[in-house]
Amino acid sequence: MRQRHKPWADDFLKENSHIVIPESNLQKGKWKELFGNSNPIHVEIGTGKGQFITGMAEQFPNINFIGIEVVKSIVVNAAQKVIESGQKNIILLNEDANDLREFFAEHEIATIYLNFSDPWPKNRHEKRRLTYHTFLEQYKNVLMTNGELIFKTDNQGLFEYSLVSFSKFGMNFEEVNLDLHKLHDPENIMTEYEEKFSAKGQRIYRSRVTF
Ligand code: SAM
């Protein structure tokens, strides 16, 4: 995702620290207190500019959403969307999801979304794919029993790789959809990438798996 440098980003993040939470590790195990209720928590990894998470928060006001985005100038875009939406059930973390256990206690999360994750097609970059087994171990740790990992992509290679990775990890397949938009599911909230690629005629794949 290409982004312009935003010299004002640090000031913006300071002013909006109730939306983009600094020092996320201090909140580990206490996210419900921060939201002020005991609604389930859903996490999106690689939130991008925030269209999915704000759409989901509007559609599901009784769920708390946390978006994790590693690039500062992109999390700023997502925060602007959250502010525009006026939704109180979303917060963002400007963090690398490399070790989720730094931010979340065991079984703290009900659902994890991976949307159009970077495919890292070269074999030598396999470890960076968000469906590599080291990531699955972390998801298993922070997800509740029966918590779901929901993965959407337009990238057939990454989808095939991920299904094999889930299977090797012994995960249960609740859904494997090879053409999501054929369903015309009114509950499907499109991400920025999903809109872009489906407009070009690309198929969108989705899987839902549990541990
Ligand atoms: N999910 C959005 C969408 O579907 O429109 C953005 C997809 S974009 C291809 C992938 C995003 O994931 C980028 O914004 C990137 O910065 C972010 N990302 C990649 N690896 C990450 C990581 N380890 N932790 C947090 N964010 C990550």
GROMACS .gro file of C-alpha atoms and ligand atoms in nm:
model
  238
    1MET     CA    1   0.000   0.000   0.000
    2ARG     CA    2   0.171   0.324  -0.114
    3GLN     CA    3   0.152   0.620   0.116
    4ARG     CA    4   0.275   0.978   0.122
    5HIS     CA    5   0.498   1.079   0.408
    6LYS     CA    6   0.290   1.267   0.667
    7PRO     CA    7   0.514   1.493   0.879
    8TRP     CA    8   0.214   1.577   1.104
    9ALA     CA    9   0.140   1.210   1.180
   10ASP     CA   10   0.309   1.209   1.524
   11ASP     CA   11   0.108   1.511   1.644
   12PHE     CA   12  -0.212   1.361   1.504
   13LEU     CA   13  -0.147   1.031   1.686
   14LYS     CA   14  -0.076   1.215   2.013
   15GLU     CA   15  -0.403   1.409   1.984
   16ASN     CA   16  -0.595   1.093   1.905
   17SER     CA   17  -0.441   0.854   2.156
   18HIS     CA   18  -0.794   0.745   2.257
   19ILE     CA   19  -0.827   0.595   1.906
   20VAL     CA   20  -0.471   0.484   1.823
   21ILE     CA   21  -0.367   0.345   2.158
   22PRO     CA   22   0.001   0.394   2.248
   23GLU     CA   23   0.194   0.137   2.454
   24SER     CA   24  -0.050  -0.140   2.366
   25ASN     CA   25   0.144  -0.390   2.576
   26LEU     CA   26   0.020  -0.212   2.892
   27GLN     CA   27  -0.339  -0.301   2.797
   28LYS     CA   28  -0.271  -0.674   2.768
   29GLY     CA   29  -0.560  -0.859   2.935
   30LYS     CA   30  -0.745  -0.530   2.999
   31TRP     CA   31  -0.897  -0.440   2.663
   32LYS     CA   32  -1.252  -0.492   2.789
   33GLU     CA   33  -1.187  -0.230   3.059
   34LEU     CA   34  -1.068   0.012   2.795
   35PHE     CA   35  -1.386  -0.040   2.591
   36GLY     CA   36  -1.590  -0.015   2.911
   37ASN     CA   37  -1.798  -0.327   2.845
   38SER     CA   38  -1.757  -0.702   2.817
   39ASN     CA   39  -1.854  -0.739   2.452
   40PRO     CA   40  -1.647  -0.981   2.244
   41ILE     CA   41  -1.329  -0.845   2.084
   42HIS     CA   42  -1.251  -0.893   1.715
   43VAL     CA   43  -0.907  -0.808   1.577
   44GLU     CA   44  -0.810  -0.723   1.219
   45ILE     CA   45  -0.442  -0.763   1.132
   46GLY     CA   46  -0.317  -0.531   0.857
   47THR     CA   47  -0.613  -0.291   0.876
   48GLY     CA   48  -0.491  -0.064   0.598
   49LYS     CA   49  -0.700   0.251   0.560
   50GLY     CA   50  -0.979   0.121   0.783
   51GLN     CA   51  -1.279   0.070   0.554
   52PHE     CA   52  -1.346  -0.286   0.672
   53ILE     CA   53  -1.313  -0.224   1.042
   54THR     CA   54  -1.530   0.089   1.044
   55GLY     CA   55  -1.793  -0.087   0.832
   56MET     CA   56  -1.791  -0.386   1.065
   57ALA     CA   57  -1.813  -0.164   1.375
   58GLU     CA   58  -2.121   0.007   1.230
   59GLN     CA   59  -2.279  -0.326   1.137
   60PHE     CA   60  -2.202  -0.491   1.472
   61PRO     CA   61  -2.228  -0.229   1.750
   62ASN     CA   62  -2.215  -0.500   2.019
   63ILE     CA   63  -1.871  -0.616   1.914
   64ASN     CA   64  -1.547  -0.431   1.997
   65PHE     CA   65  -1.298  -0.404   1.713
   66ILE     CA   66  -0.921  -0.359   1.729
   67GLY     CA   67  -0.731  -0.287   1.405
   68ILE     CA   68  -0.356  -0.345   1.393
   69GLU     CA   69  -0.160  -0.159   1.126
   70VAL     CA   70   0.218  -0.141   1.122
   71VAL     CA   71   0.261   0.163   0.891
   72LYS     CA   72   0.215   0.493   1.074
   73SER     CA   73   0.097   0.698   0.776
   74ILE     CA   74  -0.164   0.430   0.698
   75VAL     CA   75  -0.293   0.397   1.055
   76VAL     CA   76  -0.349   0.774   1.039
   77ASN     CA   77  -0.585   0.722   0.744
   78ALA     CA   78  -0.768   0.451   0.935
   79ALA     CA   79  -0.797   0.676   1.242
   80GLN     CA   80  -0.948   0.953   1.029
   81LYS     CA   81  -1.212   0.703   0.911
   82VAL     CA   82  -1.284   0.598   1.268
   83ILE     CA   83  -1.331   0.964   1.369
   84GLU     CA   84  -1.564   1.026   1.070
   85SER     CA   85  -1.767   0.717   1.155
   86GLY     CA   86  -1.821   0.831   1.515
   87GLN     CA   87  -1.811   0.464   1.623
   88LYS     CA   88  -1.695   0.411   1.981
   89ASN     CA   89  -1.640   0.036   1.941
   90ILE     CA   90  -1.313   0.062   1.744
   91ILE     CA   91  -0.959   0.129   1.847
   92LEU     CA   92  -0.639   0.099   1.648
   93LEU     CA   93  -0.285  -0.009   1.727
   94ASN     CA   94   0.014   0.115   1.528
   95GLU     CA   95   0.202  -0.207   1.587
   96ASP     CA   96   0.361  -0.499   1.411
   97ALA     CA   97   0.147  -0.807   1.465
   98ASN     CA   98   0.464  -1.014   1.480
   99ASP     CA   99   0.403  -1.108   1.840
  100LEU     CA  100   0.040  -1.069   1.931
  101ARG     CA  101   0.110  -1.216   2.272
  102GLU     CA  102   0.272  -0.886   2.369
  103PHE     CA  103  -0.068  -0.715   2.339
  104PHE     CA  104  -0.324  -0.983   2.414
  105ALA     CA  105  -0.369  -1.228   2.698
  106GLU     CA  106  -0.455  -1.592   2.635
  107HIS     CA  107  -0.808  -1.636   2.496
  108GLU     CA  108  -0.880  -1.262   2.503
  109ILE     CA  109  -0.997  -1.246   2.140
  110ALA     CA  110  -1.309  -1.394   1.978
  111THR     CA  111  -1.223  -1.352   1.608
  112ILE     CA  112  -0.920  -1.257   1.399
  113TYR     CA  113  -0.952  -1.119   1.044
  114LEU     CA  114  -0.674  -1.129   0.786
  115ASN     CA  115  -0.779  -0.923   0.485
  116PHE     CA  116  -0.571  -0.920   0.167
  117SER     CA  117  -0.252  -0.985   0.360
  118ASP     CA  118   0.074  -0.925   0.175
  119PRO     CA  119   0.139  -1.247  -0.023
  120TRP     CA  120   0.521  -1.259   0.005
  121PRO     CA  121   0.539  -1.490  -0.300
  122LYS     CA  122   0.911  -1.575  -0.276
  123ASN     CA  123   0.981  -1.898  -0.088
  124ARG     CA  124   1.251  -1.732   0.117
  125HIS     CA  125   0.987  -1.492   0.257
  126GLU     CA  126   0.746  -1.767   0.364
  127LYS     CA  127   0.797  -1.682   0.733
  128ARG     CA  128   0.652  -1.335   0.674
  129ARG     CA  129   0.316  -1.465   0.550
  130LEU     CA  130   0.051  -1.405   0.814
  131THR     CA  131  -0.070  -1.764   0.772
  132TYR     CA  132   0.275  -1.918   0.840
  133HIS     CA  133   0.266  -2.163   1.130
  134THR     CA  134   0.444  -1.928   1.375
  135PHE     CA  135   0.157  -1.680   1.331
  136LEU     CA  136  -0.101  -1.958   1.367
  137GLU     CA  137   0.055  -2.051   1.702
  138GLN     CA  138   0.001  -1.695   1.822
  139TYR     CA  139  -0.357  -1.679   1.693
  140LYS     CA  140  -0.429  -2.005   1.874
  141ASN     CA  141  -0.292  -1.860   2.196
  142VAL     CA  142  -0.490  -1.535   2.195
  143LEU     CA  143  -0.816  -1.673   2.048
  144MET     CA  144  -1.093  -1.808   2.269
  145THR     CA  145  -1.181  -2.176   2.234
  146ASN     CA  146  -1.378  -2.200   1.908
  147GLY     CA  147  -1.262  -1.849   1.813
  148GLU     CA  148  -1.243  -1.800   1.437
  149LEU     CA  149  -0.971  -1.693   1.197
  150ILE     CA  150  -1.136  -1.538   0.890
  151PHE     CA  151  -0.915  -1.485   0.589
  152LYS     CA  152  -1.003  -1.306   0.262
  153THR     CA  153  -0.775  -1.261  -0.037
  154ASP     CA  154  -0.774  -1.229  -0.414
  155ASN     CA  155  -0.438  -1.408  -0.430
  156GLN     CA  156  -0.488  -1.769  -0.535
  157GLY     CA  157  -0.131  -1.869  -0.448
  158LEU     CA  158  -0.154  -1.728  -0.096
  159PHE     CA  159  -0.497  -1.884  -0.049
  160GLU     CA  160  -0.374  -2.230  -0.153
  161TYR     CA  161  -0.065  -2.196   0.066
  162SER     CA  162  -0.280  -2.089   0.363
  163LEU     CA  163  -0.523  -2.380   0.330
  164VAL     CA  164  -0.230  -2.621   0.342
  165SER     CA  165  -0.081  -2.434   0.637
  166PHE     CA  166  -0.416  -2.450   0.827
  167SER     CA  167  -0.448  -2.819   0.747
  168LYS     CA  168  -0.092  -2.903   0.862
  169PHE     CA  169  -0.168  -2.715   1.184
  170GLY     CA  170  -0.473  -2.940   1.239
  171MET     CA  171  -0.727  -2.660   1.209
  172ASN     CA  172  -1.097  -2.715   1.138
  173PHE     CA  173  -1.245  -2.572   0.820
  174GLU     CA  174  -1.580  -2.402   0.881
  175GLU     CA  175  -1.589  -2.242   0.533
  176VAL     CA  176  -1.383  -2.245   0.215
  177ASN     CA  177  -1.530  -2.010  -0.045
  178LEU     CA  178  -1.367  -1.985  -0.389
  179ASP     CA  179  -1.588  -1.702  -0.518
  180LEU     CA  180  -1.717  -1.495  -0.229
  181HIS     CA  181  -1.892  -1.227  -0.433
  182LYS     CA  182  -2.107  -1.484  -0.610
  183LEU     CA  183  -2.289  -1.518  -0.277
  184HIS     CA  184  -2.403  -1.154  -0.275
  185ASP     CA  185  -2.373  -1.168   0.104
  186PRO     CA  186  -2.515  -0.836   0.232
  187GLU     CA  187  -2.313  -0.880   0.553
  188ASN     CA  188  -1.981  -0.889   0.366
  189ILE     CA  189  -1.799  -0.563   0.429
  190MET     CA  190  -1.552  -0.494   0.150
  191THR     CA  191  -1.199  -0.378   0.222
  192GLU     CA  192  -1.022  -0.122   0.003
  193TYR     CA  193  -0.823  -0.398  -0.171
  194GLU     CA  194  -1.133  -0.611  -0.214
  195GLU     CA  195  -1.311  -0.326  -0.395
  196LYS     CA  196  -1.010  -0.260  -0.614
  197PHE     CA  197  -0.947  -0.621  -0.716
  198SER     CA  198  -1.308  -0.728  -0.758
  199ALA     CA  199  -1.366  -0.423  -0.983
  200LYS     CA  200  -1.091  -0.570  -1.204
  201GLY     CA  201  -1.284  -0.898  -1.220
  202GLN     CA  202  -1.065  -1.091  -0.974
  203ARG     CA  203  -1.226  -1.360  -0.765
  204ILE     CA  204  -1.226  -1.317  -0.391
  205TYR     CA  205  -1.153  -1.620  -0.173
  206ARG     CA  206  -1.256  -1.661   0.190
  207SER     CA  207  -1.189  -1.921   0.453
  208ARG     CA  208  -1.309  -1.948   0.814
  209VAL     CA  209  -1.113  -2.180   1.038
  210THR     CA  210  -1.103  -2.271   1.406
  211PHE     CA  211  -0.832  -2.438   1.614
  212SAM     N1  212  -0.655  -0.503   0.478
  212SAM     C1  213  -0.647  -0.391   0.387
  212SAM     C2  214  -0.732  -0.414   0.267
  212SAM     O1  215  -0.775  -0.529   0.245
  212SAM     O2  216  -0.761  -0.318   0.194
  212SAM     C3  217  -0.500  -0.363   0.348
  212SAM     C4  218  -0.431  -0.472   0.272
  212SAM     S1  219  -0.259  -0.435   0.241
  212SAM     C5  220  -0.216  -0.544   0.113
  212SAM     C6  221  -0.179  -0.512   0.381
  212SAM     C7  222  -0.169  -0.420   0.501
  212SAM     O3  223  -0.119  -0.495   0.610
  212SAM     C8  224  -0.075  -0.302   0.481
  212SAM     O4  225  -0.138  -0.183   0.523
  212SAM     C9  226   0.045  -0.337   0.570
  212SAM     O5  227   0.109  -0.222   0.620
  212SAM    C10  228  -0.022  -0.420   0.680
  212SAM     N2  229   0.067  -0.517   0.747
  212SAM    C11  230   0.149  -0.605   0.687
  212SAM     N3  231   0.214  -0.680   0.778
  212SAM    C12  232   0.171  -0.638   0.901
  212SAM    C13  233   0.203  -0.675   1.034
  212SAM     N4  234   0.292  -0.772   1.059
  212SAM     N5  235   0.141  -0.613   1.135
  212SAM    C14  236   0.050  -0.514   1.109
  212SAM     N6  237   0.017  -0.473   0.984
  212SAM    C15  238   0.076  -0.534   0.881
   0.00000   0.00000   0.00000
